[in-house]
PDB file of C-alpha atoms and ligand atoms in Angstrom:
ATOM      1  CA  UNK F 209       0.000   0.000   0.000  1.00 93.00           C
ATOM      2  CA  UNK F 210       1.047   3.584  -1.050  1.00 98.00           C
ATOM      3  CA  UNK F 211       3.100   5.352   2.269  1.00 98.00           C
ATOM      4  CA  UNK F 212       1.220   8.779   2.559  1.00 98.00           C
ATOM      5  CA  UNK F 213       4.112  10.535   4.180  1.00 98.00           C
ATOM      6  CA  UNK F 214       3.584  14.665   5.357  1.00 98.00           C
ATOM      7  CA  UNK F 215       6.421  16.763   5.328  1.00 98.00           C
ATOM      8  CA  UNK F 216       6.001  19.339   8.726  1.00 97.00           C
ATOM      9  CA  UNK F 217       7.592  22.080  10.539  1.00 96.00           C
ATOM     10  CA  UNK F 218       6.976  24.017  13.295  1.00 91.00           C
ATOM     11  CA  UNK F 219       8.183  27.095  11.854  1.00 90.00           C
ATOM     12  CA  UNK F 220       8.228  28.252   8.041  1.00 92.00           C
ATOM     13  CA  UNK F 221      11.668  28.146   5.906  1.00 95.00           C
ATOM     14  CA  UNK F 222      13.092  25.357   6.908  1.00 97.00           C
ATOM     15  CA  UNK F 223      12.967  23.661   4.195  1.00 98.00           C
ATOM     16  CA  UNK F 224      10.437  21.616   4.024  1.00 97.00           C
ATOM     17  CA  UNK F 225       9.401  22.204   0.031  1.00 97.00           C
ATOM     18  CA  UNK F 226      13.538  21.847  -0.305  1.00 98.00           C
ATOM     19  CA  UNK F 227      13.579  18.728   1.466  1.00 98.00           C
ATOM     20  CA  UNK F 228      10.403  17.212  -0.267  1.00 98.00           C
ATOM     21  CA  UNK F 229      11.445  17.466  -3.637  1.00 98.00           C
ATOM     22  CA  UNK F 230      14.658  16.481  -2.856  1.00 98.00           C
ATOM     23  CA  UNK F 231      13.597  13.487  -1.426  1.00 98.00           C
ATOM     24  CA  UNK F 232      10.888  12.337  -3.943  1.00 98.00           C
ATOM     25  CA  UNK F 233      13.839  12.296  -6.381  1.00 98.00           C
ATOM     26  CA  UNK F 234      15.949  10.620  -4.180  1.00 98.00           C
ATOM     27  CA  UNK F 235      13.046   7.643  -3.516  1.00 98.00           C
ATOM     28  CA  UNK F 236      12.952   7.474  -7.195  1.00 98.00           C
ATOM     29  CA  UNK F 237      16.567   6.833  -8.038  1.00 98.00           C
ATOM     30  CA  UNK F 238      16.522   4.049  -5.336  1.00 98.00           C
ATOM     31  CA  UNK F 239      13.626   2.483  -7.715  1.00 98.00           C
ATOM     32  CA  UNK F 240      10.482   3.973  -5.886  1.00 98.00           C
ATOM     33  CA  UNK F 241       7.814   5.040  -7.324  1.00 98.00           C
ATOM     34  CA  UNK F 242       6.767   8.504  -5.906  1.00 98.00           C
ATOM     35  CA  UNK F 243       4.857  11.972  -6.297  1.00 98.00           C
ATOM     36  CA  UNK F 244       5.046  14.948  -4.506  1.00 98.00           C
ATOM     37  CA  UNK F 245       1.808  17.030  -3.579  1.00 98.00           C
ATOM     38  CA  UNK F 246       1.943  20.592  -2.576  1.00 97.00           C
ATOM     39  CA  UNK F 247      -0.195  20.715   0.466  1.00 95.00           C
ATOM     40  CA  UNK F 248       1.314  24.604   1.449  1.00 92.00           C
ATOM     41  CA  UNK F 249      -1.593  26.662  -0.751  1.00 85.00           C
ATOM     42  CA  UNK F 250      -0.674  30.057   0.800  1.00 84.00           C
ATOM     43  CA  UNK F 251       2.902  29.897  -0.069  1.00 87.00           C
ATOM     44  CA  UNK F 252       2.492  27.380  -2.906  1.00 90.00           C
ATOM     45  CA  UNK F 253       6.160  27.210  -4.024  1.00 93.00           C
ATOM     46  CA  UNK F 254       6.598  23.245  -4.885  1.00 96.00           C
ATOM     47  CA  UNK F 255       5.517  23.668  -8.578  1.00 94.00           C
ATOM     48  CA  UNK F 256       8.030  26.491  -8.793  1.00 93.00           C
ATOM     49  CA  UNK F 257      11.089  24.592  -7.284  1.00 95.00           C
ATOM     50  CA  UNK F 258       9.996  21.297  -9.726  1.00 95.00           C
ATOM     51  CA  UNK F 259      10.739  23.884 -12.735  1.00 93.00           C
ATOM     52  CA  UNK F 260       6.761  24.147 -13.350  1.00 92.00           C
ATOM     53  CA  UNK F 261       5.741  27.061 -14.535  1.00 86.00           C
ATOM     54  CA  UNK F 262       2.470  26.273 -15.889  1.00 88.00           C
ATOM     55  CA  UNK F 263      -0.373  24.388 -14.404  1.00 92.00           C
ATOM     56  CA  UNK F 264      -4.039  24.822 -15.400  1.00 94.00           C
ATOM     57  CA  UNK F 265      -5.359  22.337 -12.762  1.00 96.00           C
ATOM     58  CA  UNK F 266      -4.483  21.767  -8.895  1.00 94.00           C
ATOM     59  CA  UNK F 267      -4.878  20.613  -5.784  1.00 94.00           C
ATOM     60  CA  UNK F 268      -6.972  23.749  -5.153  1.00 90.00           C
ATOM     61  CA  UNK F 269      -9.341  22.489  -8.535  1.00 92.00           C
ATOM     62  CA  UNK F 270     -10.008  19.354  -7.044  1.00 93.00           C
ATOM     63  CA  UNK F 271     -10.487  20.061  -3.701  1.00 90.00           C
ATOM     64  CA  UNK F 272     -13.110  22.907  -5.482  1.00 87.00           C
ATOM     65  CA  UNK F 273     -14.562  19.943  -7.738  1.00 90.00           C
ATOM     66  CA  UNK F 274     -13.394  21.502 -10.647  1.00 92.00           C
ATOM     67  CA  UNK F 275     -11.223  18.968 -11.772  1.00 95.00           C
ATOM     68  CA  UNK F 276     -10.404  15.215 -11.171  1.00 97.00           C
ATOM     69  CA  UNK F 277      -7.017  14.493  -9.019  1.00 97.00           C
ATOM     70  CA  UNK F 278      -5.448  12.287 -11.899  1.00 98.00           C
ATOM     71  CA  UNK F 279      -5.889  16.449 -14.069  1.00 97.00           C
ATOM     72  CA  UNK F 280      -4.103  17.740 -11.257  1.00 98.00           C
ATOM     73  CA  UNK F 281      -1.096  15.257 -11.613  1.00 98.00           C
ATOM     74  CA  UNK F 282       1.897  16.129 -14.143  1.00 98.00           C
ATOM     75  CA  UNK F 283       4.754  13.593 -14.678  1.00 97.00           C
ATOM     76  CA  UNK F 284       8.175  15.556 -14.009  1.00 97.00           C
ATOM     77  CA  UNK F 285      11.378  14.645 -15.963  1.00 96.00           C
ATOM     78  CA  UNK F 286      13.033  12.561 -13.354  1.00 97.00           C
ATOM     79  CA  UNK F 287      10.357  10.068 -13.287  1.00 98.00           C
ATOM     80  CA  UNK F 288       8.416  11.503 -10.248  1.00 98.00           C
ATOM     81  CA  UNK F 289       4.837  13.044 -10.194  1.00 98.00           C
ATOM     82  CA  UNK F 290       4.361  16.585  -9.107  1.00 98.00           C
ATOM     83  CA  UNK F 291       0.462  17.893  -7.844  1.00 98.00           C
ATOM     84  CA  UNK F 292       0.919  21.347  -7.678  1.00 96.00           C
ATOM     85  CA  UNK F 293      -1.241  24.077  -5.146  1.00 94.00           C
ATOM     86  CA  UNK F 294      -2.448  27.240  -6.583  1.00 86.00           C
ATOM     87  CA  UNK F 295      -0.921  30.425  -5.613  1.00 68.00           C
ATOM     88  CA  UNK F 296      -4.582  31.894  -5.460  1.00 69.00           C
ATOM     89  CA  UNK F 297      -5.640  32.305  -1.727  1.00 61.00           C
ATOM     90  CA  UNK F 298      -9.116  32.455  -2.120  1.00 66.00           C
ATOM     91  CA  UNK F 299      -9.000  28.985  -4.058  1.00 61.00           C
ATOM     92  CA  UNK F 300      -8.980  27.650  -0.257  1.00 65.00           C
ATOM     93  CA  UNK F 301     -12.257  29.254   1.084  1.00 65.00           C
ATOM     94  CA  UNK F 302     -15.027  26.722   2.106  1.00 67.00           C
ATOM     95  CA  UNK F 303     -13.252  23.584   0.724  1.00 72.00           C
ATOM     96  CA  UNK F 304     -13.920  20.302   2.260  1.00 75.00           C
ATOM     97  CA  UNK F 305     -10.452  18.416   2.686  1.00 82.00           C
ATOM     98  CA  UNK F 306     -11.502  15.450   4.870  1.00 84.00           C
ATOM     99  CA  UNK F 307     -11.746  13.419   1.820  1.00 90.00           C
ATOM    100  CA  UNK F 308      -8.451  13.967   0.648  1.00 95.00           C
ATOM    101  CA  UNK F 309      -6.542  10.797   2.247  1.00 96.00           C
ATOM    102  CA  UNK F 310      -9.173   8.248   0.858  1.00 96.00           C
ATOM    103  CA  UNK F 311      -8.021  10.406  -2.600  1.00 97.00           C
ATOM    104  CA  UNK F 312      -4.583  10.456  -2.391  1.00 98.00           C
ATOM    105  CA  UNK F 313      -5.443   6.162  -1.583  1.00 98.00           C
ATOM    106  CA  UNK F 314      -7.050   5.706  -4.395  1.00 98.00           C
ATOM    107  CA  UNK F 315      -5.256   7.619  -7.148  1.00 98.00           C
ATOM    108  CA  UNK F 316      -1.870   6.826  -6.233  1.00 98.00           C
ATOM    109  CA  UNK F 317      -2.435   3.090  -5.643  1.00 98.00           C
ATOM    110  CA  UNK F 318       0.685   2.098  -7.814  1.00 98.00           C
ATOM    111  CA  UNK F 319       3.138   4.781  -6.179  1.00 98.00           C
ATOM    112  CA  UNK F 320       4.807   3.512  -3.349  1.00 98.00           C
ATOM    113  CA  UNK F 321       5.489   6.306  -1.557  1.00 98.00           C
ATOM    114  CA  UNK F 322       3.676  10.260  -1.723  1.00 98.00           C
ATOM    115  CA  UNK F 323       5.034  13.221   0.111  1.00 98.00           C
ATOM    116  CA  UNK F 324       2.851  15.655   1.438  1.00 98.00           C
ATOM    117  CA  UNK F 325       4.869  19.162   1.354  1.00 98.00           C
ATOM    118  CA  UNK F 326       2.991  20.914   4.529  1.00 96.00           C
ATOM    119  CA  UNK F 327       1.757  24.280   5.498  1.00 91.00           C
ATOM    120  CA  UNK F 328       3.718  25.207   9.221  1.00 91.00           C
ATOM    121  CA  UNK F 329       2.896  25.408  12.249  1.00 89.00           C
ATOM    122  CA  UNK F 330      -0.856  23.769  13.799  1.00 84.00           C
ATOM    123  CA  UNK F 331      -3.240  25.804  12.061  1.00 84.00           C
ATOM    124  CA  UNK F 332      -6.206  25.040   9.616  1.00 83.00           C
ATOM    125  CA  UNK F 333      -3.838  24.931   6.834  1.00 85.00           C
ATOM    126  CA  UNK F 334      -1.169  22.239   8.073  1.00 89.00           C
ATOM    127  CA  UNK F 335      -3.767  20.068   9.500  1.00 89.00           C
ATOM    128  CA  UNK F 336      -5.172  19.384   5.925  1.00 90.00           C
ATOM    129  CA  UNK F 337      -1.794  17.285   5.562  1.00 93.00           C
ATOM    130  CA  UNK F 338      -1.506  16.048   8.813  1.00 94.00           C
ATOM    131  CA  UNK F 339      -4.851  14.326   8.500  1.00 94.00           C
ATOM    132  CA  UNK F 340      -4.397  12.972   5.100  1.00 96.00           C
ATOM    133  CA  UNK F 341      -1.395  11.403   5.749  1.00 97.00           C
ATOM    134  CA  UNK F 342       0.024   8.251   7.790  1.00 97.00           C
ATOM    135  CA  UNK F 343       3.581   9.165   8.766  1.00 98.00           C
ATOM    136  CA  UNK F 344       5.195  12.571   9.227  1.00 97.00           C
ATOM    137  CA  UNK F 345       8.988  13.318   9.252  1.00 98.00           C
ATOM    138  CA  UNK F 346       9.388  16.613  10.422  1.00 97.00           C
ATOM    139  CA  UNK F 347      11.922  19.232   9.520  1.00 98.00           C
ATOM    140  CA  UNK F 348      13.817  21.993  11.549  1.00 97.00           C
ATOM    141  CA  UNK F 349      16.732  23.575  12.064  1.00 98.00           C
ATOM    142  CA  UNK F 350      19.316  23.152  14.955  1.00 97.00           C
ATOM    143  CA  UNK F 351      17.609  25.787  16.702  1.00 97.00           C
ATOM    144  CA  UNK F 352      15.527  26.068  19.830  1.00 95.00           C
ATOM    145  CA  UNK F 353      12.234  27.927  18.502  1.00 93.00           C
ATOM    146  CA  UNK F 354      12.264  25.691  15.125  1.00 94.00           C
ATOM    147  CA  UNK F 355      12.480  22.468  17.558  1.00 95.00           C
ATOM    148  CA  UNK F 356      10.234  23.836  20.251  1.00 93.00           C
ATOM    149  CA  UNK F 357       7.901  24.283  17.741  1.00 90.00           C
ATOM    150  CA  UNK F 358       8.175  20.430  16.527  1.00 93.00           C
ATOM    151  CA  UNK F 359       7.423  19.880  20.401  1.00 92.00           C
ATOM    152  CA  UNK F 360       4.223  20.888  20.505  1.00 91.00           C
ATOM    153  CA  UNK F 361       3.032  18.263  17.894  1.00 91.00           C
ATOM    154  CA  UNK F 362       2.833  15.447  20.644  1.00 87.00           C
ATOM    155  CA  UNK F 363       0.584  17.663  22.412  1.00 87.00           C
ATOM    156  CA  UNK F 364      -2.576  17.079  19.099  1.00 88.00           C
ATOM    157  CA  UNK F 365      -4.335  14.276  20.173  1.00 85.00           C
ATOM    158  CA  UNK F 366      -4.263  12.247  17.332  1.00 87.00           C
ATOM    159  CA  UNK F 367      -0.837  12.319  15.306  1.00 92.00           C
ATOM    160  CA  UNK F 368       0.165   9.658  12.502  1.00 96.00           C
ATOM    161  CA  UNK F 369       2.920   7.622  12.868  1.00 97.00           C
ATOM    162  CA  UNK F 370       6.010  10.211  13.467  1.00 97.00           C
ATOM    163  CA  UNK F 371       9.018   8.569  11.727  1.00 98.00           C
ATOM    164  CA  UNK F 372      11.362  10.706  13.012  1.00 98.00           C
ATOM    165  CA  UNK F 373      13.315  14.567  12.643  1.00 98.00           C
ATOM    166  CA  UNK F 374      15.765  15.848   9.598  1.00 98.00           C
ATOM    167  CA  UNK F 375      17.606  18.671  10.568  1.00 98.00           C
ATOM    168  CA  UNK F 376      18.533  20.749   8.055  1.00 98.00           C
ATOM    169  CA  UNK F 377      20.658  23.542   7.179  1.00 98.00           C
ATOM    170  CA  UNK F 378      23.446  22.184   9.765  1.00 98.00           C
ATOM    171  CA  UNK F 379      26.453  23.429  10.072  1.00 97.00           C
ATOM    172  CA  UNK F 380      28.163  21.822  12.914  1.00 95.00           C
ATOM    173  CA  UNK F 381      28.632  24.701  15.006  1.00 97.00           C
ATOM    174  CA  UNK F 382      28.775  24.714  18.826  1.00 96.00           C
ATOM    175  CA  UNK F 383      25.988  27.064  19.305  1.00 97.00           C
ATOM    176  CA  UNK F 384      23.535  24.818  17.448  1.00 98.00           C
ATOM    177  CA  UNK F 385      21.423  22.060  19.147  1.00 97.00           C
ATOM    178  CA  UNK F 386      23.218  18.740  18.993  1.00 96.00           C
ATOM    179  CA  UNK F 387      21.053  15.715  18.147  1.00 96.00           C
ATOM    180  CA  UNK F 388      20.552  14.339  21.557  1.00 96.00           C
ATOM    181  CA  UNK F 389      19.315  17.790  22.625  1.00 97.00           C
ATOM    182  CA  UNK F 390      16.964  17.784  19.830  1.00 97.00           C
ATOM    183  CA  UNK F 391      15.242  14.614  21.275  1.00 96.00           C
ATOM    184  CA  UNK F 392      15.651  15.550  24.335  1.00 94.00           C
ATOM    185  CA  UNK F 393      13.657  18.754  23.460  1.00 92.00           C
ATOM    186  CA  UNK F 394      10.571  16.582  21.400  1.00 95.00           C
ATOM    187  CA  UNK F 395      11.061  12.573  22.382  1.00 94.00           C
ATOM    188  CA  UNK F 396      10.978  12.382  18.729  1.00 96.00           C
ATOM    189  CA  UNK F 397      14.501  10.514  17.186  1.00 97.00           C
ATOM    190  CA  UNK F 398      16.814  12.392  14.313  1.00 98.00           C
ATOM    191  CA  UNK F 399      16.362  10.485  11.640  1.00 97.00           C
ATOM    192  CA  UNK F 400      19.014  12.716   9.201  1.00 97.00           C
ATOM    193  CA  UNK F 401      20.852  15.835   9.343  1.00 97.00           C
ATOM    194  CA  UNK F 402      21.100  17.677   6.317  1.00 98.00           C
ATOM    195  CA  UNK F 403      24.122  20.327   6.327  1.00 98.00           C
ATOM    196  CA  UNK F 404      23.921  23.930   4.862  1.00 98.00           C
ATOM    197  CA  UNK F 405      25.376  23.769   1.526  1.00 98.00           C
ATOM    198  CA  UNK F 406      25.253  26.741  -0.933  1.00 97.00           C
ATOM    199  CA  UNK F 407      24.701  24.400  -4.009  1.00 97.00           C
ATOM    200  CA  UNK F 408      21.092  24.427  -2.410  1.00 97.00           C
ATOM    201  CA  UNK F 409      20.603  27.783  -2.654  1.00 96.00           C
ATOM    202  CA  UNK F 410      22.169  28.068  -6.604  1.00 95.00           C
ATOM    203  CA  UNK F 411      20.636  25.442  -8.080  1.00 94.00           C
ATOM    204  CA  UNK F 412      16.940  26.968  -6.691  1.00 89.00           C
ATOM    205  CA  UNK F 413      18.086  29.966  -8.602  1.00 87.00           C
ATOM    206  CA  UNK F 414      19.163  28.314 -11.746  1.00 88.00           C
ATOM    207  CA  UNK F 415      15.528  26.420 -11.449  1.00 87.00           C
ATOM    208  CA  UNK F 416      17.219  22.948 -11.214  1.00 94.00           C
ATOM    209  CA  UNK F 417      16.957  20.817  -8.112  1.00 97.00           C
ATOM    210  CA  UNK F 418      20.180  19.964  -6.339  1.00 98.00           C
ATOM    211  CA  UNK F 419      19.358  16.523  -6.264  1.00 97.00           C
ATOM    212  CA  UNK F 420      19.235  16.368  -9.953  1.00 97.00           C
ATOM    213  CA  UNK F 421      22.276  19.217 -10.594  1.00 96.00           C
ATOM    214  CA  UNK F 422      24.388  18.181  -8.404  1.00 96.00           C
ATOM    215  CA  UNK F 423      24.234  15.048  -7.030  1.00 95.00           C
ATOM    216  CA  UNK F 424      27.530  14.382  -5.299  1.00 95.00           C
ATOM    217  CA  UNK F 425      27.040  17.888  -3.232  1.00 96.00           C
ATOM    218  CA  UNK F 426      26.728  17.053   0.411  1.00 96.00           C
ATOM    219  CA  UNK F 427      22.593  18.195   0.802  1.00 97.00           C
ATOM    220  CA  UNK F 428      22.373  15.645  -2.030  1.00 97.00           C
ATOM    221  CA  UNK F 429      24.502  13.030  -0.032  1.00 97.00           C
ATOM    222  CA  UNK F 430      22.567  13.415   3.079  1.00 97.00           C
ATOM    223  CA  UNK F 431      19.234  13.153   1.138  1.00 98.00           C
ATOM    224  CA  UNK F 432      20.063  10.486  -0.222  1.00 97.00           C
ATOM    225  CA  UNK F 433      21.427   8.240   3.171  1.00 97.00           C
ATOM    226  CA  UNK F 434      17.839   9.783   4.625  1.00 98.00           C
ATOM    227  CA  UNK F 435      15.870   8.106   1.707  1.00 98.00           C
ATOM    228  CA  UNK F 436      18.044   5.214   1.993  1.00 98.00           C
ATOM    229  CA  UNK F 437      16.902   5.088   5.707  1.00 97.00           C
ATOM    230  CA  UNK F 438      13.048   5.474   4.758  1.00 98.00           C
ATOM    231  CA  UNK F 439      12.380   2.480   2.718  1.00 98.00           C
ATOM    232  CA  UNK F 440      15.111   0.266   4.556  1.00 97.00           C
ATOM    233  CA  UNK F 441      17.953  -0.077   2.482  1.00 95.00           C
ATOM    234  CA  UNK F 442      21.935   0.736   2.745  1.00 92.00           C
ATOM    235  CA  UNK F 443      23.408   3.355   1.282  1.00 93.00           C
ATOM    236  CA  UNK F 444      26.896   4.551   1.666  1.00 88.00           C
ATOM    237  CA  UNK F 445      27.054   8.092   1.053  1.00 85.00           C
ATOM    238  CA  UNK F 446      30.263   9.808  -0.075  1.00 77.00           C
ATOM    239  CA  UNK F 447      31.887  11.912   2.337  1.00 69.00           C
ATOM    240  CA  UNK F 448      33.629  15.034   2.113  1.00 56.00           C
ATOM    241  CA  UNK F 449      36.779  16.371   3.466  1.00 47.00           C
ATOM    242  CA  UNK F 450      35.050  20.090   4.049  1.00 51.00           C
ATOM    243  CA  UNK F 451      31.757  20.962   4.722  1.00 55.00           C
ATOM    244  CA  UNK F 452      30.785  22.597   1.609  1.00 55.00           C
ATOM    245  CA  UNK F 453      30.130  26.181   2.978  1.00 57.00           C
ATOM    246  CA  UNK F 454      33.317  26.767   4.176  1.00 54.00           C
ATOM    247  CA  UNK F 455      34.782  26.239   0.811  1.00 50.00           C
ATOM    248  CA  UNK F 456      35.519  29.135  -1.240  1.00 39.00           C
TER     249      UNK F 456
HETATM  250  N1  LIG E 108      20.380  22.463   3.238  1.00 88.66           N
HETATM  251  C1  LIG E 108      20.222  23.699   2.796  1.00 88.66           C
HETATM  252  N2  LIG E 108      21.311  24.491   2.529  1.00 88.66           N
HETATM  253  C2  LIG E 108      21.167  25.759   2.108  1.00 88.66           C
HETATM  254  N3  LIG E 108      19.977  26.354   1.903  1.00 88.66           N
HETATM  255  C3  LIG E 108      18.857  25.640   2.144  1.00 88.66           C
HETATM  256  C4  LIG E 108      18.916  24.280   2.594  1.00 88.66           C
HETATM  257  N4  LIG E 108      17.640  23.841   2.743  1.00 88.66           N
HETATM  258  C5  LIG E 108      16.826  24.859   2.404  1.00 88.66           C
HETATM  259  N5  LIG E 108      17.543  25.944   2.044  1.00 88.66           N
HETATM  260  C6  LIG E 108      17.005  27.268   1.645  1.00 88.66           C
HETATM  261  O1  LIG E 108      16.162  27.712   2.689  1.00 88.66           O
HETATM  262  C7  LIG E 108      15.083  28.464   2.150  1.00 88.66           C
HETATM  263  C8  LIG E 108      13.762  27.915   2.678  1.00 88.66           C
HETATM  264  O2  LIG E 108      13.594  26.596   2.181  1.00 88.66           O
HETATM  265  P1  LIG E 108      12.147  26.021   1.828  1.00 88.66           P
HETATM  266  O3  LIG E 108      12.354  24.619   1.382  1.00 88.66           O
HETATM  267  O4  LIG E 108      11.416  26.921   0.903  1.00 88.66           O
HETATM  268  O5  LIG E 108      11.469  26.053   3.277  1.00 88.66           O
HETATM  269  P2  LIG E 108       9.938  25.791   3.703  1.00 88.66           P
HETATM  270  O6  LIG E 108       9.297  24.974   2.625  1.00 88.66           O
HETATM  271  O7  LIG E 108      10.026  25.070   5.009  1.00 88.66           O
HETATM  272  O8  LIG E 108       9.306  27.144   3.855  1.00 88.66           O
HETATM  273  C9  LIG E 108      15.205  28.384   0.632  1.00 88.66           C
HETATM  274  O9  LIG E 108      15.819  29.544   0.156  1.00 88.66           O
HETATM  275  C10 LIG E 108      16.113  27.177   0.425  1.00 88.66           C
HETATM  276  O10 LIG E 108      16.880  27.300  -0.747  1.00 88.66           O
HETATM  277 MG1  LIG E 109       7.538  25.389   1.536  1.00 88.66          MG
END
């Protein structure tokens, strides 16, 4: 059965659209068959950082009943399915979401795995994902309000399966929260760190994903080893002598 998996955060730019591209390309060169589906409609950016430009129908259409779910799904070159959100705000007004999960079920019933990218925080907005999926991983950043705010999850009385915390944008400093302080902090385990690494930041600029650009960079590496992780399999990522942001 597909693995509905949300992507969450406490806080906003973390990278949680970053991550779940990332990883849905990762999942697929490991053989998996995977979409992505932009569940952040107020700051729909996934279709922008897939290189999708154009989309006449949504997530937003179908949750409006103006289109099916299987209109709303475009293949992307790598072999992975994209379902883009609209970038219209009032597209959310008095939509009923609680069917989504049984949709997501149904359509995607020869994937194996689907990542929900999420809105932040608790609000209306996030808990669309969080219901329609069966497993979170959440993302933040070795810092005490982005992991204070992953905290407060295990407070919602009914939470899917959490697989575990990726921190991202690491940079091994002293001042940041080491792992065990992390779980400490949420009694949720690091599943993956993910370090800083600038090749992030220029391939979103040259509208390629790093995954796909540059491979060998150490965000890819560390993607990679998390997907490895996710569907059980080993993977020996290469290592590097620096970390890439100190290099000139
Ligand atoms: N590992 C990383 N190294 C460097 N920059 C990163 C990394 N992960 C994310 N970013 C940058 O952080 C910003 C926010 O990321 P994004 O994925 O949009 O966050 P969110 O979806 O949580 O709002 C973007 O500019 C992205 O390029
Ligand atoms: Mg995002």
């Amino acid at each position: 059965m597909v693995r509905l998996i949300g992507i969450i955060s406490g806080k906003g730019g973390v990278g949680k659209t970053t991550v779940a591209a990332n990883l849905a390309i990762a999942l697929k060169k490991f053989g998996k068959r995977v979409a992505v589906v932009d569940c952040n409609f107020t700051t729909a950016h996934l279709g922008l950082y897939m290189g999708m430009y154009t989309y006449p129908k949504t997530l937003n259409s179908f949750l409006r009943n103006e289109a099916s779910l299987e209109d709303a799904i475009y293949p992307h070159p790598s072999g992975i399915n994209v379902v883009p959100a609209s970038l219209q705000l009032k597209d959310l007004v008095d939509v009923d979401t609680n069917g989504l999960k049984n949709a997501f079920i149904q359509v995607f019933c020869d994937h194996d795995i689907v990542l929900l990218d999420s809105a932040p925080g608790i609000g209306k907005e996030a808990l669309i994902s969080l219901g329609a999926c069966d497993e979170i991983l959440f993302i933040a950043n070795p810092f005490i309000p982005s992991v204070v705010d992953v905290a407060k999850y295990s407070q919602l009385d009914s939470l899917p399966r959490v697989i575990g915390i990726i921190l991202n944008r690491v940079r091994n400093r002293k001042y940041e929260l080491n792992i065990e302080e992390v779980m400490q902090f949420t009694e949720f385990p690091v599943i993956g760190k993910i370090p800083e690494d600038e090749n992030v930041l220029k391939s979103i600029n040259k509208r390629e994903l790093v995954m796909i650009s540059k491979q060998n960079s150490a965000a890819s590496q560390a993607i990679m080893e998390i997907a490895a992780k996710l569907i059980g399999i080993n993977y020996k990522p290469k290592r590097f002598r620096m970390w890439p942001f100190l290099r000139s």
